[in-house]
């Protein structure tokens, strides 16, 4: 068995996890999938005699998401990877606004801007052009996921969104179609921002934690990297030091400042059997 980590830029919520699970789970050689949304990572345990990382990357791309095998330090994101969603969302809103204003200035006036006139089918060409641009830019990151879900006959909210947009176009409600896709892209942008904010907060907490721990082995104290400390090993924490790992007190007692984790303003007394947290 082999385990590898894949970085997936679009991995922001449970929806993407479900999409990837449907695409990979049960495929030949795939044994286990674990997701780390905060770090945009998917850990795959697989039988290397049956499949390989290249085939797994193809499965990831079949979902409309971009994946890369992560080795060592995380890759540096390009400008487009960092800001592409924001740029396209702003562009979609701008095109929608321009189209709506032009529609208001058209001879059909405001009643036709929403397609309320029973004789109204499509807005003038130039207005329709801006509405289409709004749909294209707003749906740029949604379309690949919707197409991938449709191919697997596994409809999700991305598919439903495109069905709604296509339906709006079919009945001449191009304003509604453009508005729906813009609002959906805005919601995805806000979701991405909230996850990024959580990532930064957790990263800041991890920076507070020591990188080394004093482990007691056979009566001696050995300094280890925290990632090398095994579950069940005993770690010595001296007065004034930060706790390197989450754990349970097995000897001694003290007061611990848990403000970085829980926000408590006063130190908390800890005794045998109490839980303690890394970074406090």
PDB file of C-alpha atoms in Angstrom, residues 7-152:
ATOM      1  CA  UNK A   7      -3.237  19.398  -3.322  1.00  0.00           C
ATOM      2  CA  UNK A   8      -6.567  20.480  -4.806  1.00  0.00           C
ATOM      3  CA  UNK A   9      -6.987  24.213  -5.197  1.00  0.00           C
ATOM      4  CA  UNK A  10     -10.800  24.114  -5.356  1.00  0.00           C
ATOM      5  CA  UNK A  11     -11.196  22.049  -2.169  1.00  0.00           C
ATOM      6  CA  UNK A  12     -13.188  24.472  -0.007  1.00  0.00           C
ATOM      7  CA  UNK A  13     -16.117  22.549   1.463  1.00  0.00           C
ATOM      8  CA  UNK A  14     -17.881  19.203   1.842  1.00  0.00           C
ATOM      9  CA  UNK A  15     -19.379  19.524  -1.644  1.00  0.00           C
ATOM     10  CA  UNK A  16     -15.963  19.100  -3.265  1.00  0.00           C
ATOM     11  CA  UNK A  17     -15.182  16.219  -0.894  1.00  0.00           C
ATOM     12  CA  UNK A  18     -18.364  14.428  -1.978  1.00  0.00           C
ATOM     13  CA  UNK A  19     -17.553  15.038  -5.632  1.00  0.00           C
ATOM     14  CA  UNK A  20     -14.062  13.586  -5.244  1.00  0.00           C
ATOM     15  CA  UNK A  21     -15.343  10.655  -3.197  1.00  0.00           C
ATOM     16  CA  UNK A  22     -17.827   9.728  -5.924  1.00  0.00           C
ATOM     17  CA  UNK A  23     -15.088   9.966  -8.552  1.00  0.00           C
ATOM     18  CA  UNK A  24     -12.450   7.916  -6.704  1.00  0.00           C
ATOM     19  CA  UNK A  25     -14.091   5.655  -4.142  1.00  0.00           C
ATOM     20  CA  UNK A  26     -14.526   2.121  -5.381  1.00  0.00           C
ATOM     21  CA  UNK A  27     -12.133   2.590  -8.287  1.00  0.00           C
ATOM     22  CA  UNK A  28      -9.543  -0.192  -8.738  1.00  0.00           C
ATOM     23  CA  UNK A  29      -6.689   0.132  -6.265  1.00  0.00           C
ATOM     24  CA  UNK A  30      -8.162   2.976  -4.203  1.00  0.00           C
ATOM     25  CA  UNK A  31      -8.272   1.901  -0.554  1.00  0.00           C
ATOM     26  CA  UNK A  32      -8.870   5.044   1.496  1.00  0.00           C
ATOM     27  CA  UNK A  33      -9.531   8.754   1.061  1.00  0.00           C
ATOM     28  CA  UNK A  34      -8.905  11.397   3.720  1.00  0.00           C
ATOM     29  CA  UNK A  35      -9.596  15.094   3.236  1.00  0.00           C
ATOM     30  CA  UNK A  36      -7.935  18.110   4.811  1.00  0.00           C
ATOM     31  CA  UNK A  37     -10.078  21.046   3.703  1.00  0.00           C
ATOM     32  CA  UNK A  38      -8.084  23.636   5.624  1.00  0.00           C
ATOM     33  CA  UNK A  39      -4.913  22.734   3.719  1.00  0.00           C
ATOM     34  CA  UNK A  40      -6.728  21.867   0.459  1.00  0.00           C
ATOM     35  CA  UNK A  41      -5.304  18.354   0.572  1.00  0.00           C
ATOM     36  CA  UNK A  42      -6.587  14.876  -0.193  1.00  0.00           C
ATOM     37  CA  UNK A  43      -4.664  11.904   1.205  1.00  0.00           C
ATOM     38  CA  UNK A  44      -5.063   8.776  -0.893  1.00  0.00           C
ATOM     39  CA  UNK A  45      -4.078   5.277   0.196  1.00  0.00           C
ATOM     40  CA  UNK A  46      -3.880   2.979  -2.809  1.00  0.00           C
ATOM     41  CA  UNK A  47      -2.452  -0.262  -4.133  1.00  0.00           C
ATOM     42  CA  UNK A  48       0.499   0.784  -6.292  1.00  0.00           C
ATOM     43  CA  UNK A  49       0.324  -2.495  -8.217  1.00  0.00           C
ATOM     44  CA  UNK A  50      -3.141  -1.582  -9.499  1.00  0.00           C
ATOM     45  CA  UNK A  51      -3.085   2.197  -9.927  1.00  0.00           C
ATOM     46  CA  UNK A  52      -0.682   5.106  -9.665  1.00  0.00           C
ATOM     47  CA  UNK A  53      -0.591   8.836  -8.968  1.00  0.00           C
ATOM     48  CA  UNK A  54      -1.051   9.669 -12.651  1.00  0.00           C
ATOM     49  CA  UNK A  55      -4.343   7.797 -12.844  1.00  0.00           C
ATOM     50  CA  UNK A  56      -5.475   9.383  -9.582  1.00  0.00           C
ATOM     51  CA  UNK A  57      -4.745  12.836 -11.007  1.00  0.00           C
ATOM     52  CA  UNK A  58      -6.874  11.968 -14.045  1.00  0.00           C
ATOM     53  CA  UNK A  59      -9.737  10.994 -11.725  1.00  0.00           C
ATOM     54  CA  UNK A  60      -9.385  14.312  -9.895  1.00  0.00           C
ATOM     55  CA  UNK A  61      -9.431  16.275 -13.152  1.00  0.00           C
ATOM     56  CA  UNK A  62     -12.549  14.394 -14.248  1.00  0.00           C
ATOM     57  CA  UNK A  63     -14.408  16.249 -11.478  1.00  0.00           C
ATOM     58  CA  UNK A  64     -13.515  19.625 -12.990  1.00  0.00           C
ATOM     59  CA  UNK A  65     -10.982  20.343 -10.245  1.00  0.00           C
ATOM     60  CA  UNK A  66      -7.247  20.776 -10.545  1.00  0.00           C
ATOM     61  CA  UNK A  67      -4.990  18.449  -8.603  1.00  0.00           C
ATOM     62  CA  UNK A  68      -1.251  18.182  -8.094  1.00  0.00           C
ATOM     63  CA  UNK A  69       0.868  15.639  -6.286  1.00  0.00           C
ATOM     64  CA  UNK A  70       2.316  17.389  -3.264  1.00  0.00           C
ATOM     65  CA  UNK A  71       5.874  16.600  -2.345  1.00  0.00           C
ATOM     66  CA  UNK A  72       7.684  18.672   0.231  1.00  0.00           C
ATOM     67  CA  UNK A  73       6.668  22.307   0.635  1.00  0.00           C
ATOM     68  CA  UNK A  74       3.300  23.413  -0.783  1.00  0.00           C
ATOM     69  CA  UNK A  75       3.425  24.920  -4.253  1.00  0.00           C
ATOM     70  CA  UNK A  76       3.395  28.685  -4.624  1.00  0.00           C
ATOM     71  CA  UNK A  77       0.059  29.813  -6.007  1.00  0.00           C
ATOM     72  CA  UNK A  78      -0.027  31.947  -9.131  1.00  0.00           C
ATOM     73  CA  UNK A  79      -1.793  35.306  -9.267  1.00  0.00           C
ATOM     74  CA  UNK A  80      -4.715  33.728 -11.123  1.00  0.00           C
ATOM     75  CA  UNK A  81      -5.033  30.894  -8.609  1.00  0.00           C
ATOM     76  CA  UNK A  82      -5.148  33.425  -5.781  1.00  0.00           C
ATOM     77  CA  UNK A  83      -7.411  36.045  -7.318  1.00  0.00           C
ATOM     78  CA  UNK A  84      -9.089  34.458 -10.353  1.00  0.00           C
ATOM     79  CA  UNK A  85     -12.388  33.800  -8.580  1.00  0.00           C
ATOM     80  CA  UNK A  86     -12.558  37.401  -7.335  1.00  0.00           C
ATOM     81  CA  UNK A  87     -11.700  38.843 -10.751  1.00  0.00           C
ATOM     82  CA  UNK A  88     -14.358  36.808 -12.545  1.00  0.00           C
ATOM     83  CA  UNK A  89     -16.984  37.548  -9.900  1.00  0.00           C
ATOM     84  CA  UNK A  90     -16.361  41.292 -10.242  1.00  0.00           C
ATOM     85  CA  UNK A  91     -16.424  40.963 -14.025  1.00  0.00           C
ATOM     86  CA  UNK A  92     -19.722  39.068 -13.891  1.00  0.00           C
ATOM     87  CA  UNK A  93     -21.312  41.701 -11.666  1.00  0.00           C
ATOM     88  CA  UNK A  94     -19.997  44.496 -13.876  1.00  0.00           C
ATOM     89  CA  UNK A  95     -21.340  42.938 -17.078  1.00  0.00           C
ATOM     90  CA  UNK A  96     -24.676  42.289 -15.380  1.00  0.00           C
ATOM     91  CA  UNK A  97     -24.905  45.910 -14.240  1.00  0.00           C
ATOM     92  CA  UNK A  98     -23.992  47.289 -17.677  1.00  0.00           C
ATOM     93  CA  UNK A  99     -26.496  45.009 -19.376  1.00  0.00           C
ATOM     94  CA  UNK A 100     -29.247  46.004 -16.966  1.00  0.00           C
ATOM     95  CA  UNK A 101     -28.577  49.738 -17.414  1.00  0.00           C
ATOM     96  CA  UNK A 102     -28.581  49.380 -21.200  1.00  0.00           C
ATOM     97  CA  UNK A 103     -31.794  47.420 -20.931  1.00  0.00           C
ATOM     98  CA  UNK A 104     -33.392  50.221 -18.937  1.00  0.00           C
ATOM     99  CA  UNK A 105     -32.377  52.675 -21.634  1.00  0.00           C
ATOM    100  CA  UNK A 106     -33.826  50.511 -24.394  1.00  0.00           C
ATOM    101  CA  UNK A 107     -37.231  51.364 -25.916  1.00  0.00           C
ATOM    102  CA  UNK A 108     -38.868  48.538 -23.969  1.00  0.00           C
ATOM    103  CA  UNK A 109     -38.160  50.404 -20.706  1.00  0.00           C
ATOM    104  CA  UNK A 110     -37.896  48.830 -17.282  1.00  0.00           C
ATOM    105  CA  UNK A 111     -40.812  46.398 -17.554  1.00  0.00           C
ATOM    106  CA  UNK A 112     -38.934  44.392 -20.170  1.00  0.00           C
ATOM    107  CA  UNK A 113     -35.686  44.382 -18.198  1.00  0.00           C
ATOM    108  CA  UNK A 114     -37.079  41.523 -16.189  1.00  0.00           C
ATOM    109  CA  UNK A 115     -38.873  39.923 -19.082  1.00  0.00           C
ATOM    110  CA  UNK A 116     -42.329  40.792 -17.741  1.00  0.00           C
ATOM    111  CA  UNK A 117     -43.832  41.798 -21.060  1.00  0.00           C
ATOM    112  CA  UNK A 118     -45.666  38.759 -22.519  1.00  0.00           C
ATOM    113  CA  UNK A 119     -44.445  39.743 -25.993  1.00  0.00           C
ATOM    114  CA  UNK A 120     -40.855  39.985 -24.829  1.00  0.00           C
ATOM    115  CA  UNK A 121     -38.521  37.182 -25.901  1.00  0.00           C
ATOM    116  CA  UNK A 122     -34.934  38.377 -25.945  1.00  0.00           C
ATOM    117  CA  UNK A 123     -33.388  41.755 -25.161  1.00  0.00           C
ATOM    118  CA  UNK A 124     -31.596  43.738 -27.864  1.00  0.00           C
ATOM    119  CA  UNK A 125     -28.375  42.173 -29.107  1.00  0.00           C
ATOM    120  CA  UNK A 126     -25.969  44.453 -27.233  1.00  0.00           C
ATOM    121  CA  UNK A 127     -27.838  43.906 -23.961  1.00  0.00           C
ATOM    122  CA  UNK A 128     -27.924  40.154 -24.512  1.00  0.00           C
ATOM    123  CA  UNK A 129     -24.187  40.284 -25.211  1.00  0.00           C
ATOM    124  CA  UNK A 130     -23.458  41.729 -21.757  1.00  0.00           C
ATOM    125  CA  UNK A 131     -25.813  39.256 -20.074  1.00  0.00           C
ATOM    126  CA  UNK A 132     -24.020  36.372 -21.786  1.00  0.00           C
ATOM    127  CA  UNK A 133     -20.660  37.771 -20.661  1.00  0.00           C
ATOM    128  CA  UNK A 134     -22.002  37.940 -17.103  1.00  0.00           C
ATOM    129  CA  UNK A 135     -23.071  34.288 -17.316  1.00  0.00           C
ATOM    130  CA  UNK A 136     -19.765  33.146 -18.795  1.00  0.00           C
ATOM    131  CA  UNK A 137     -17.571  34.903 -16.246  1.00  0.00           C
ATOM    132  CA  UNK A 138     -19.827  33.990 -13.327  1.00  0.00           C
ATOM    133  CA  UNK A 139     -19.980  30.339 -14.333  1.00  0.00           C
ATOM    134  CA  UNK A 140     -16.318  29.898 -15.250  1.00  0.00           C
ATOM    135  CA  UNK A 141     -15.428  27.903 -12.121  1.00  0.00           C
ATOM    136  CA  UNK A 142     -18.842  26.273 -11.823  1.00  0.00           C
ATOM    137  CA  UNK A 143     -19.201  24.850 -15.337  1.00  0.00           C
ATOM    138  CA  UNK A 144     -16.453  22.168 -15.085  1.00  0.00           C
ATOM    139  CA  UNK A 145     -17.945  20.786 -11.858  1.00  0.00           C
ATOM    140  CA  UNK A 146     -21.458  20.823 -13.299  1.00  0.00           C
ATOM    141  CA  UNK A 147     -20.306  19.019 -16.444  1.00  0.00           C
ATOM    142  CA  UNK A 148     -18.430  16.396 -14.415  1.00  0.00           C
ATOM    143  CA  UNK A 149     -21.476  15.745 -12.216  1.00  0.00           C
ATOM    144  CA  UNK A 150     -23.773  15.534 -15.226  1.00  0.00           C
ATOM    145  CA  UNK A 151     -21.490  12.988 -16.910  1.00  0.00           C
ATOM    146  CA  UNK A 152     -21.733  10.747 -13.853  1.00  0.00           C
TER     147      UNK A 152
END
